[in-house]
Amino acid sequence: MAVKILALESSCDETAAAVVEDGREVLSNIISSQIDIHTLYGGVVPEIASRKHVERVNQVIREALQAANCSLSDIDAIAVTYGPGLVGPLLVGVSCAKAISLSTGIPLVGVHHIEGHISANYIEHKDLEPPFICLVVSGGHTHLVVVKDYGEYEILGRTRDDAAGEAYDKVARAIGLGYPGGPKVDALAKTGNPNAIPFPRAHVEDNGYDFSFSGLKSAVLNYLHGCEQRKEEVNRADVAASFQQSVVDVLVEHAIQAVKEKGFDKFAIAGGVASNSAIRTAFEKRCAEENISFYRPSPILCTDNGAMIGAAGYYEFIKGNVSAMDLNAVPNLKLGER
Ligand code: KG4
Ligand code: ZN
């Protein structure tokens, strides 16, 4: 019998629900984005995000069940993101999932948001099984991870300061592109010269797998200030393309080095920044050269969504990792913790 999971995701500014069968078959994936509202403020306002989740969550769940042609009586477990993320938004999803679980008796499964991002790869790559190495690049995280087994992770490297997505968002703001920055930098960079400005590629001395993006961000800001002082016009497309090239070079170099040194032949990317066109193209090319099988979710499954939580929730559920009614939101939940 197929296992159907109803999955909820509300850790940031997307209210999302999905129905996923056996961890890999997406029956529905409804995403209600709050981008329009947060754009007015130049970034996510946590209190507004919480309130919008409350307003939308029931409707999004109803739509997800309808689109999957299901009712709650067909559902085997309810998976919900319980961390990391913004505490108010997380609490909306967790409270809602607990209420459904309590009133129907359907088991509850708390899911780690980053585990969800990684598991998005299982949906379209039916052949992908652990072990493999995954680079998780999102708005809050930059992790180089060994996926040892379903739900078992070893973190090889992480960012010492800004996450990759955070760097994109800050640079976007500095060159006047606004929020959300990543997709806008991605688009503008297509018309710029990636070799126009030699921005730095940071190496962290004591752990070659760790990342640092704050120096790159400062270099971009210094460059912009310099142009302003000299009253030189800024070519924003060149800034976007050169910044992006620096990010791409660092991500590719670190990740491929890890895959080779650790003796893997499978590599995946995950998280919102993994939808970036230049990052995807660079990894496709480099993995082909190095004979590494490369996996990446479609862009819509890279950014926050419910289907990825359903995929991760399935593997937790079949291992017997069911959550109790005291499940709480954990804003700084670490990968591998339960
Ligand atoms: O995974 P995600 O949806 O949310 C978090 O868990 O953080 O990632 C959001 C991040 C934002 O920083 C956004 O600017 C970035 O992903 N992003 C991109 C692109 N699309 C989204 N960054 C670069 N290029 C893109 N095309
Ligand atoms: Zn995310």
PDB file of C-alpha atoms in Angstrom, residues 5-275:
ATOM      1  CA  ILE A   5       1.975  12.166   3.382  1.00  0.00           C
ATOM      2  CA  LEU A   6       0.315  15.554   3.772  1.00  0.00           C
ATOM      3  CA  ALA A   7       3.195  18.018   4.216  1.00  0.00           C
ATOM      4  CA  LEU A   8       3.217  21.602   5.521  1.00  0.00           C
ATOM      5  CA  GLU A   9       5.969  24.203   5.160  1.00  0.00           C
ATOM      6  CA  SER A  10       5.794  27.678   6.716  1.00  0.00           C
ATOM      7  CA  SER A  11       9.324  28.424   7.960  1.00  0.00           C
ATOM      8  CA  CYS A  12       9.716  31.749   6.118  1.00  0.00           C
ATOM      9  CA  ASP A  13       7.492  33.534   3.607  1.00  0.00           C
ATOM     10  CA  GLU A  14       5.833  30.731   1.643  1.00  0.00           C
ATOM     11  CA  THR A  15       2.717  29.026   2.973  1.00  0.00           C
ATOM     12  CA  ALA A  16       2.936  25.612   1.330  1.00  0.00           C
ATOM     13  CA  ALA A  17       1.183  22.251   1.465  1.00  0.00           C
ATOM     14  CA  ALA A  18       1.634  19.111  -0.608  1.00  0.00           C
ATOM     15  CA  VAL A  19       0.550  15.506  -0.839  1.00  0.00           C
ATOM     16  CA  VAL A  20       3.403  13.109  -1.612  1.00  0.00           C
ATOM     17  CA  GLU A  21       3.186   9.360  -2.187  1.00  0.00           C
ATOM     18  CA  ASP A  22       5.997   7.022  -1.105  1.00  0.00           C
ATOM     19  CA  GLY A  23       8.397   9.950  -0.742  1.00  0.00           C
ATOM     20  CA  ARG A  24       8.907  10.484  -4.465  1.00  0.00           C
ATOM     21  CA  GLU A  25       5.559  10.962  -6.214  1.00  0.00           C
ATOM     22  CA  VAL A  26       4.113  14.469  -5.887  1.00  0.00           C
ATOM     23  CA  LEU A  27       0.302  14.347  -6.068  1.00  0.00           C
ATOM     24  CA  SER A  28      -0.045  18.076  -5.349  1.00  0.00           C
ATOM     25  CA  ASN A  29       2.225  20.972  -4.384  1.00  0.00           C
ATOM     26  CA  ILE A  30       0.495  24.260  -3.504  1.00  0.00           C
ATOM     27  CA  ILE A  31       2.654  27.292  -2.714  1.00  0.00           C
ATOM     28  CA  SER A  32       1.214  30.618  -1.608  1.00  0.00           C
ATOM     29  CA  SER A  33       4.007  33.178  -1.757  1.00  0.00           C
ATOM     30  CA  GLN A  34       4.018  36.353   0.345  1.00  0.00           C
ATOM     31  CA  ILE A  35       6.635  38.084  -1.837  1.00  0.00           C
ATOM     32  CA  ASP A  36       4.269  40.936  -2.809  1.00  0.00           C
ATOM     33  CA  ILE A  37       3.793  42.061   0.801  1.00  0.00           C
ATOM     34  CA  HIS A  38       7.419  41.735   1.929  1.00  0.00           C
ATOM     35  CA  THR A  39       8.685  43.520  -1.193  1.00  0.00           C
ATOM     36  CA  LEU A  40       7.127  46.693   0.236  1.00  0.00           C
ATOM     37  CA  TYR A  41       9.582  46.469   3.175  1.00  0.00           C
ATOM     38  CA  GLY A  42      12.659  45.230   1.282  1.00  0.00           C
ATOM     39  CA  GLY A  43      12.737  41.882   3.101  1.00  0.00           C
ATOM     40  CA  VAL A  44      10.716  39.403   5.146  1.00  0.00           C
ATOM     41  CA  VAL A  45       8.946  40.995   8.140  1.00  0.00           C
ATOM     42  CA  PRO A  46       8.511  38.053  10.564  1.00  0.00           C
ATOM     43  CA  GLU A  47       5.333  39.341  12.260  1.00  0.00           C
ATOM     44  CA  ILE A  48       3.598  39.964   8.935  1.00  0.00           C
ATOM     45  CA  ALA A  49       4.739  36.553   7.681  1.00  0.00           C
ATOM     46  CA  SER A  50       3.207  34.853  10.745  1.00  0.00           C
ATOM     47  CA  ARG A  51      -0.121  36.593  10.259  1.00  0.00           C
ATOM     48  CA  LYS A  52      -0.273  35.777   6.544  1.00  0.00           C
ATOM     49  CA  HIS A  53       0.459  32.108   7.310  1.00  0.00           C
ATOM     50  CA  VAL A  54      -2.478  32.063   9.743  1.00  0.00           C
ATOM     51  CA  GLU A  55      -4.751  33.590   7.102  1.00  0.00           C
ATOM     52  CA  ARG A  56      -3.711  31.194   4.348  1.00  0.00           C
ATOM     53  CA  VAL A  57      -2.752  27.856   5.835  1.00  0.00           C
ATOM     54  CA  ASN A  58      -6.212  26.219   5.900  1.00  0.00           C
ATOM     55  CA  GLN A  59      -6.988  27.177   2.314  1.00  0.00           C
ATOM     56  CA  VAL A  60      -3.595  25.957   1.091  1.00  0.00           C
ATOM     57  CA  ILE A  61      -4.123  22.575   2.810  1.00  0.00           C
ATOM     58  CA  ARG A  62      -7.622  22.293   1.340  1.00  0.00           C
ATOM     59  CA  GLU A  63      -6.255  23.027  -2.151  1.00  0.00           C
ATOM     60  CA  ALA A  64      -3.434  20.491  -1.735  1.00  0.00           C
ATOM     61  CA  LEU A  65      -5.886  17.734  -0.735  1.00  0.00           C
ATOM     62  CA  GLN A  66      -8.272  18.654  -3.546  1.00  0.00           C
ATOM     63  CA  ALA A  67      -5.561  18.759  -6.217  1.00  0.00           C
ATOM     64  CA  ALA A  68      -4.339  15.331  -5.049  1.00  0.00           C
ATOM     65  CA  ASN A  69      -7.900  14.038  -5.149  1.00  0.00           C
ATOM     66  CA  CYS A  70      -7.649  13.048  -1.485  1.00  0.00           C
ATOM     67  CA  SER A  71      -9.379  13.591   1.807  1.00  0.00           C
ATOM     68  CA  LEU A  72      -7.744  13.419   5.224  1.00  0.00           C
ATOM     69  CA  SER A  73      -8.943   9.817   5.538  1.00  0.00           C
ATOM     70  CA  ASP A  74      -6.484   8.857   2.745  1.00  0.00           C
ATOM     71  CA  ILE A  75      -3.506  10.404   4.563  1.00  0.00           C
ATOM     72  CA  ASP A  76      -1.048   8.195   6.501  1.00  0.00           C
ATOM     73  CA  ALA A  77       1.013  10.919   8.181  1.00  0.00           C
ATOM     74  CA  ILE A  78       1.253  14.699   8.480  1.00  0.00           C
ATOM     75  CA  ALA A  79       4.761  16.060   8.003  1.00  0.00           C
ATOM     76  CA  VAL A  80       5.579  19.600   9.094  1.00  0.00           C
ATOM     77  CA  THR A  81       8.693  21.769   9.133  1.00  0.00           C
ATOM     78  CA  TYR A  82       9.522  22.505  12.805  1.00  0.00           C
ATOM     79  CA  GLY A  83      12.900  24.227  12.276  1.00  0.00           C
ATOM     80  CA  PRO A  84      15.113  25.972  11.489  1.00  0.00           C
ATOM     81  CA  GLY A  85      13.357  29.190  10.473  1.00  0.00           C
ATOM     82  CA  LEU A  86      11.393  32.118  11.863  1.00  0.00           C
ATOM     83  CA  VAL A  87       9.704  31.115  15.104  1.00  0.00           C
ATOM     84  CA  GLY A  88       6.300  32.722  14.456  1.00  0.00           C
ATOM     85  CA  PRO A  89       5.911  31.328  10.930  1.00  0.00           C
ATOM     86  CA  LEU A  90       7.125  27.873  12.076  1.00  0.00           C
ATOM     87  CA  LEU A  91       4.611  27.869  14.930  1.00  0.00           C
ATOM     88  CA  VAL A  92       1.706  28.355  12.526  1.00  0.00           C
ATOM     89  CA  GLY A  93       2.576  25.196  10.559  1.00  0.00           C
ATOM     90  CA  VAL A  94       3.417  23.168  13.669  1.00  0.00           C
ATOM     91  CA  SER A  95       0.203  24.179  15.497  1.00  0.00           C
ATOM     92  CA  CYS A  96      -1.909  23.465  12.451  1.00  0.00           C
ATOM     93  CA  ALA A  97      -0.322  20.029  11.870  1.00  0.00           C
ATOM     94  CA  LYS A  98      -0.747  19.156  15.559  1.00  0.00           C
ATOM     95  CA  ALA A  99      -4.409  20.204  15.495  1.00  0.00           C
ATOM     96  CA  ILE A 100      -5.102  17.979  12.462  1.00  0.00           C
ATOM     97  CA  SER A 101      -3.174  15.102  14.007  1.00  0.00           C
ATOM     98  CA  LEU A 102      -4.939  15.408  17.366  1.00  0.00           C
ATOM     99  CA  SER A 103      -8.407  15.608  15.860  1.00  0.00           C
ATOM    100  CA  THR A 104      -7.968  12.768  13.331  1.00  0.00           C
ATOM    101  CA  GLY A 105      -5.412  10.470  14.948  1.00  0.00           C
ATOM    102  CA  ILE A 106      -3.131  10.745  11.868  1.00  0.00           C
ATOM    103  CA  PRO A 107       0.528  10.456  13.020  1.00  0.00           C
ATOM    104  CA  LEU A 108       2.626  13.636  13.120  1.00  0.00           C
ATOM    105  CA  VAL A 109       6.185  13.820  11.723  1.00  0.00           C
ATOM    106  CA  GLY A 110       8.378  16.846  12.472  1.00  0.00           C
ATOM    107  CA  VAL A 111      10.783  17.566   9.591  1.00  0.00           C
ATOM    108  CA  HIS A 112      14.049  19.521   9.483  1.00  0.00           C
ATOM    109  CA  HIS A 113      13.799  22.227   6.800  1.00  0.00           C
ATOM    110  CA  ILE A 114      17.271  21.524   5.362  1.00  0.00           C
ATOM    111  CA  GLU A 115      16.532  17.798   5.250  1.00  0.00           C
ATOM    112  CA  GLY A 116      13.514  18.825   3.178  1.00  0.00           C
ATOM    113  CA  HIS A 117      15.667  20.814   0.749  1.00  0.00           C
ATOM    114  CA  ILE A 118      18.056  17.863   0.321  1.00  0.00           C
ATOM    115  CA  SER A 119      15.151  15.423  -0.128  1.00  0.00           C
ATOM    116  CA  ALA A 120      13.713  17.528  -2.986  1.00  0.00           C
ATOM    117  CA  ASN A 121      16.315  15.684  -5.070  1.00  0.00           C
ATOM    118  CA  TYR A 122      14.544  12.332  -4.541  1.00  0.00           C
ATOM    119  CA  ILE A 123      11.383  13.575  -6.262  1.00  0.00           C
ATOM    120  CA  GLU A 124      12.656  13.914  -9.819  1.00  0.00           C
ATOM    121  CA  HIS A 125      15.648  11.585  -9.577  1.00  0.00           C
ATOM    122  CA  LYS A 126      13.995   8.252  -8.816  1.00  0.00           C
ATOM    123  CA  ASP A 127      17.372   6.509  -9.001  1.00  0.00           C
ATOM    124  CA  LEU A 128      19.085   8.735  -6.422  1.00  0.00           C
ATOM    125  CA  GLU A 129      19.859   6.979  -3.141  1.00  0.00           C
ATOM    126  CA  PRO A 130      22.347   7.826  -0.411  1.00  0.00           C
ATOM    127  CA  PRO A 131      25.252   7.998   0.024  1.00  0.00           C
ATOM    128  CA  PHE A 132      26.060  11.195  -1.876  1.00  0.00           C
ATOM    129  CA  ILE A 133      27.345  14.709  -1.224  1.00  0.00           C
ATOM    130  CA  CYS A 134      24.917  17.631  -1.239  1.00  0.00           C
ATOM    131  CA  LEU A 135      25.587  21.364  -1.337  1.00  0.00           C
ATOM    132  CA  VAL A 136      22.727  23.175   0.411  1.00  0.00           C
ATOM    133  CA  VAL A 137      22.567  26.860  -0.542  1.00  0.00           C
ATOM    134  CA  SER A 138      19.583  28.817   0.723  1.00  0.00           C
ATOM    135  CA  GLY A 139      18.733  32.177   2.236  1.00  0.00           C
ATOM    136  CA  GLY A 140      19.794  31.036   5.693  1.00  0.00           C
ATOM    137  CA  HIS A 141      22.235  28.161   5.068  1.00  0.00           C
ATOM    138  CA  THR A 142      25.312  27.178   3.125  1.00  0.00           C
ATOM    139  CA  HIS A 143      26.180  23.598   4.047  1.00  0.00           C
ATOM    140  CA  LEU A 144      28.342  20.979   2.376  1.00  0.00           C
ATOM    141  CA  VAL A 145      26.887  17.705   3.616  1.00  0.00           C
ATOM    142  CA  VAL A 146      27.543  13.980   3.266  1.00  0.00           C
ATOM    143  CA  VAL A 147      24.125  12.316   3.025  1.00  0.00           C
ATOM    144  CA  LYS A 148      25.161   8.979   4.562  1.00  0.00           C
ATOM    145  CA  ASP A 149      21.685   7.478   4.545  1.00  0.00           C
ATOM    146  CA  TYR A 150      18.094   8.757   4.587  1.00  0.00           C
ATOM    147  CA  GLY A 151      18.006  11.194   7.506  1.00  0.00           C
ATOM    148  CA  GLU A 152      21.711  10.702   8.354  1.00  0.00           C
ATOM    149  CA  TYR A 153      24.059  13.589   7.692  1.00  0.00           C
ATOM    150  CA  GLU A 154      27.644  14.608   8.281  1.00  0.00           C
ATOM    151  CA  ILE A 155      28.378  18.310   7.798  1.00  0.00           C
ATOM    152  CA  LEU A 156      31.758  18.803   6.084  1.00  0.00           C
ATOM    153  CA  GLY A 157      31.612  22.580   5.754  1.00  0.00           C
ATOM    154  CA  ARG A 158      29.392  25.552   6.425  1.00  0.00           C
ATOM    155  CA  THR A 159      29.509  29.310   6.047  1.00  0.00           C
ATOM    156  CA  ARG A 160      31.410  31.243   8.706  1.00  0.00           C
ATOM    157  CA  ASP A 161      29.297  34.357   8.157  1.00  0.00           C
ATOM    158  CA  ASP A 162      26.658  35.114   5.506  1.00  0.00           C
ATOM    159  CA  ALA A 163      24.740  32.382   3.685  1.00  0.00           C
ATOM    160  CA  ALA A 164      25.013  32.392  -0.117  1.00  0.00           C
ATOM    161  CA  GLY A 165      21.393  33.566  -0.513  1.00  0.00           C
ATOM    162  CA  GLU A 166      21.951  36.312   2.044  1.00  0.00           C
ATOM    163  CA  ALA A 167      24.924  37.577  -0.009  1.00  0.00           C
ATOM    164  CA  TYR A 168      22.726  37.602  -3.132  1.00  0.00           C
ATOM    165  CA  ASP A 169      19.982  39.505  -1.310  1.00  0.00           C
ATOM    166  CA  LYS A 170      22.410  42.100   0.140  1.00  0.00           C
ATOM    167  CA  VAL A 171      24.185  42.708  -3.165  1.00  0.00           C
ATOM    168  CA  ALA A 172      20.809  43.007  -4.910  1.00  0.00           C
ATOM    169  CA  ARG A 173      19.785  45.686  -2.420  1.00  0.00           C
ATOM    170  CA  ALA A 174      23.094  47.543  -2.868  1.00  0.00           C
ATOM    171  CA  ILE A 175      22.659  47.748  -6.644  1.00  0.00           C
ATOM    172  CA  GLY A 176      19.023  48.758  -6.283  1.00  0.00           C
ATOM    173  CA  LEU A 177      17.328  45.557  -7.414  1.00  0.00           C
ATOM    174  CA  GLY A 178      15.231  45.090  -4.272  1.00  0.00           C
ATOM    175  CA  TYR A 179      13.760  41.947  -2.742  1.00  0.00           C
ATOM    176  CA  PRO A 180      13.954  39.040  -3.420  1.00  0.00           C
ATOM    177  CA  GLY A 181      17.482  39.555  -4.646  1.00  0.00           C
ATOM    178  CA  GLY A 182      18.591  36.144  -5.909  1.00  0.00           C
ATOM    179  CA  PRO A 183      16.392  35.804  -8.993  1.00  0.00           C
ATOM    180  CA  LYS A 184      16.948  39.484  -9.905  1.00  0.00           C
ATOM    181  CA  VAL A 185      20.757  39.213  -9.745  1.00  0.00           C
ATOM    182  CA  ASP A 186      20.513  35.958 -11.726  1.00  0.00           C
ATOM    183  CA  ALA A 187      18.540  37.705 -14.503  1.00  0.00           C
ATOM    184  CA  LEU A 188      20.631  40.895 -14.623  1.00  0.00           C
ATOM    185  CA  ALA A 189      23.922  38.929 -14.587  1.00  0.00           C
ATOM    186  CA  LYS A 190      22.960  37.365 -17.932  1.00  0.00           C
ATOM    187  CA  THR A 191      23.546  40.738 -19.591  1.00  0.00           C
ATOM    188  CA  GLY A 192      26.833  41.537 -17.776  1.00  0.00           C
ATOM    189  CA  ASN A 193      30.489  40.548 -18.061  1.00  0.00           C
ATOM    190  CA  PRO A 194      31.479  38.058 -15.328  1.00  0.00           C
ATOM    191  CA  ASN A 195      35.149  38.988 -15.706  1.00  0.00           C
ATOM    192  CA  ALA A 196      34.648  42.761 -15.557  1.00  0.00           C
ATOM    193  CA  ILE A 197      35.493  43.227 -11.843  1.00  0.00           C
ATOM    194  CA  PRO A 198      37.912  40.927  -9.962  1.00  0.00           C
ATOM    195  CA  PHE A 199      35.935  40.319  -6.748  1.00  0.00           C
ATOM    196  CA  PRO A 200      37.632  38.031  -4.168  1.00  0.00           C
ATOM    197  CA  ARG A 201      37.193  34.246  -3.838  1.00  0.00           C
ATOM    198  CA  ALA A 202      37.424  33.514  -0.110  1.00  0.00           C
ATOM    199  CA  HIS A 203      39.258  30.511   1.321  1.00  0.00           C
ATOM    200  CA  VAL A 204      38.931  29.624   4.982  1.00  0.00           C
ATOM    201  CA  GLU A 205      42.355  28.542   6.251  1.00  0.00           C
ATOM    202  CA  ASP A 206      41.549  25.955   8.936  1.00  0.00           C
ATOM    203  CA  ASN A 207      38.744  24.111   7.087  1.00  0.00           C
ATOM    204  CA  GLY A 208      38.976  24.019   3.303  1.00  0.00           C
ATOM    205  CA  TYR A 209      35.296  23.036   3.065  1.00  0.00           C
ATOM    206  CA  ASP A 210      33.978  26.070   4.972  1.00  0.00           C
ATOM    207  CA  PHE A 211      32.665  29.128   3.143  1.00  0.00           C
ATOM    208  CA  SER A 212      32.770  32.867   3.789  1.00  0.00           C
ATOM    209  CA  PHE A 213      30.766  35.399   1.816  1.00  0.00           C
ATOM    210  CA  SER A 214      30.997  38.553   3.944  1.00  0.00           C
ATOM    211  CA  GLY A 215      34.322  39.617   2.353  1.00  0.00           C
ATOM    212  CA  LEU A 216      32.790  39.343  -1.113  1.00  0.00           C
ATOM    213  CA  LYS A 217      29.768  41.368   0.000  1.00  0.00           C
ATOM    214  CA  SER A 218      32.081  44.080   1.441  1.00  0.00           C
ATOM    215  CA  ALA A 219      34.148  44.099  -1.760  1.00  0.00           C
ATOM    216  CA  VAL A 220      30.994  44.770  -3.790  1.00  0.00           C
ATOM    217  CA  LEU A 221      29.929  47.570  -1.407  1.00  0.00           C
ATOM    218  CA  ASN A 222      33.441  49.111  -1.498  1.00  0.00           C
ATOM    219  CA  TYR A 223      33.449  48.967  -5.280  1.00  0.00           C
ATOM    220  CA  LEU A 224      30.080  50.768  -5.411  1.00  0.00           C
ATOM    221  CA  HIS A 225      31.245  53.437  -2.901  1.00  0.00           C
ATOM    222  CA  GLY A 226      34.447  53.960  -4.910  1.00  0.00           C
ATOM    223  CA  CYS A 227      32.457  54.520  -8.092  1.00  0.00           C
ATOM    224  CA  GLU A 228      30.171  56.943  -6.269  1.00  0.00           C
ATOM    225  CA  GLN A 229      33.103  58.957  -4.889  1.00  0.00           C
ATOM    226  CA  ARG A 230      34.792  59.133  -8.271  1.00  0.00           C
ATOM    227  CA  LYS A 231      31.392  59.981  -9.807  1.00  0.00           C
ATOM    228  CA  GLU A 232      31.777  57.052 -12.188  1.00  0.00           C
ATOM    229  CA  GLU A 233      28.687  55.404 -13.556  1.00  0.00           C
ATOM    230  CA  VAL A 234      28.167  51.840 -12.268  1.00  0.00           C
ATOM    231  CA  ASN A 235      27.507  49.080 -14.769  1.00  0.00           C
ATOM    232  CA  ARG A 236      25.084  47.117 -12.578  1.00  0.00           C
ATOM    233  CA  ALA A 237      24.963  44.143 -14.933  1.00  0.00           C
ATOM    234  CA  ASP A 238      28.770  43.803 -14.720  1.00  0.00           C
ATOM    235  CA  VAL A 239      28.622  44.033 -10.905  1.00  0.00           C
ATOM    236  CA  ALA A 240      25.905  41.347 -10.786  1.00  0.00           C
ATOM    237  CA  ALA A 241      27.742  39.068 -13.220  1.00  0.00           C
ATOM    238  CA  SER A 242      31.151  39.498 -11.530  1.00  0.00           C
ATOM    239  CA  PHE A 243      29.697  38.955  -8.031  1.00  0.00           C
ATOM    240  CA  GLN A 244      27.862  35.860  -9.239  1.00  0.00           C
ATOM    241  CA  GLN A 245      30.984  34.477 -10.903  1.00  0.00           C
ATOM    242  CA  SER A 246      32.834  34.764  -7.615  1.00  0.00           C
ATOM    243  CA  VAL A 247      30.046  32.855  -5.786  1.00  0.00           C
ATOM    244  CA  VAL A 248      29.925  30.204  -8.520  1.00  0.00           C
ATOM    245  CA  ASP A 249      33.717  29.681  -8.481  1.00  0.00           C
ATOM    246  CA  VAL A 250      33.836  29.244  -4.698  1.00  0.00           C
ATOM    247  CA  LEU A 251      30.838  26.890  -4.545  1.00  0.00           C
ATOM    248  CA  VAL A 252      32.053  24.723  -7.422  1.00  0.00           C
ATOM    249  CA  GLU A 253      35.629  24.529  -6.182  1.00  0.00           C
ATOM    250  CA  HIS A 254      34.689  23.595  -2.599  1.00  0.00           C
ATOM    251  CA  ALA A 255      32.025  21.092  -3.559  1.00  0.00           C
ATOM    252  CA  ILE A 256      33.986  19.281  -6.270  1.00  0.00           C
ATOM    253  CA  GLN A 257      37.053  19.106  -4.013  1.00  0.00           C
ATOM    254  CA  ALA A 258      34.892  17.454  -1.306  1.00  0.00           C
ATOM    255  CA  VAL A 259      33.327  14.962  -3.745  1.00  0.00           C
ATOM    256  CA  LYS A 260      36.760  13.936  -5.036  1.00  0.00           C
ATOM    257  CA  GLU A 261      38.591  13.853  -1.690  1.00  0.00           C
ATOM    258  CA  LYS A 262      35.822  11.863  -0.010  1.00  0.00           C
ATOM    259  CA  GLY A 263      35.642   9.432  -2.944  1.00  0.00           C
ATOM    260  CA  PHE A 264      32.015   9.965  -4.010  1.00  0.00           C
ATOM    261  CA  ASP A 265      30.608   9.778  -7.535  1.00  0.00           C
ATOM    262  CA  LYS A 266      27.226  11.381  -6.852  1.00  0.00           C
ATOM    263  CA  PHE A 267      26.664  15.050  -6.104  1.00  0.00           C
ATOM    264  CA  ALA A 268      23.449  17.048  -5.563  1.00  0.00           C
ATOM    265  CA  ILE A 269      22.558  20.684  -4.965  1.00  0.00           C
ATOM    266  CA  ALA A 270      19.593  21.976  -2.956  1.00  0.00           C
ATOM    267  CA  GLY A 271      17.998  25.159  -1.552  1.00  0.00           C
ATOM    268  CA  GLY A 272      16.712  28.371  -3.108  1.00  0.00           C
ATOM    269  CA  VAL A 273      20.096  29.455  -4.504  1.00  0.00           C
ATOM    270  CA  ALA A 274      20.353  26.079  -6.296  1.00  0.00           C
ATOM    271  CA  SER A 275      17.729  27.439  -8.720  1.00  0.00           C
TER     272      SER A 275
END
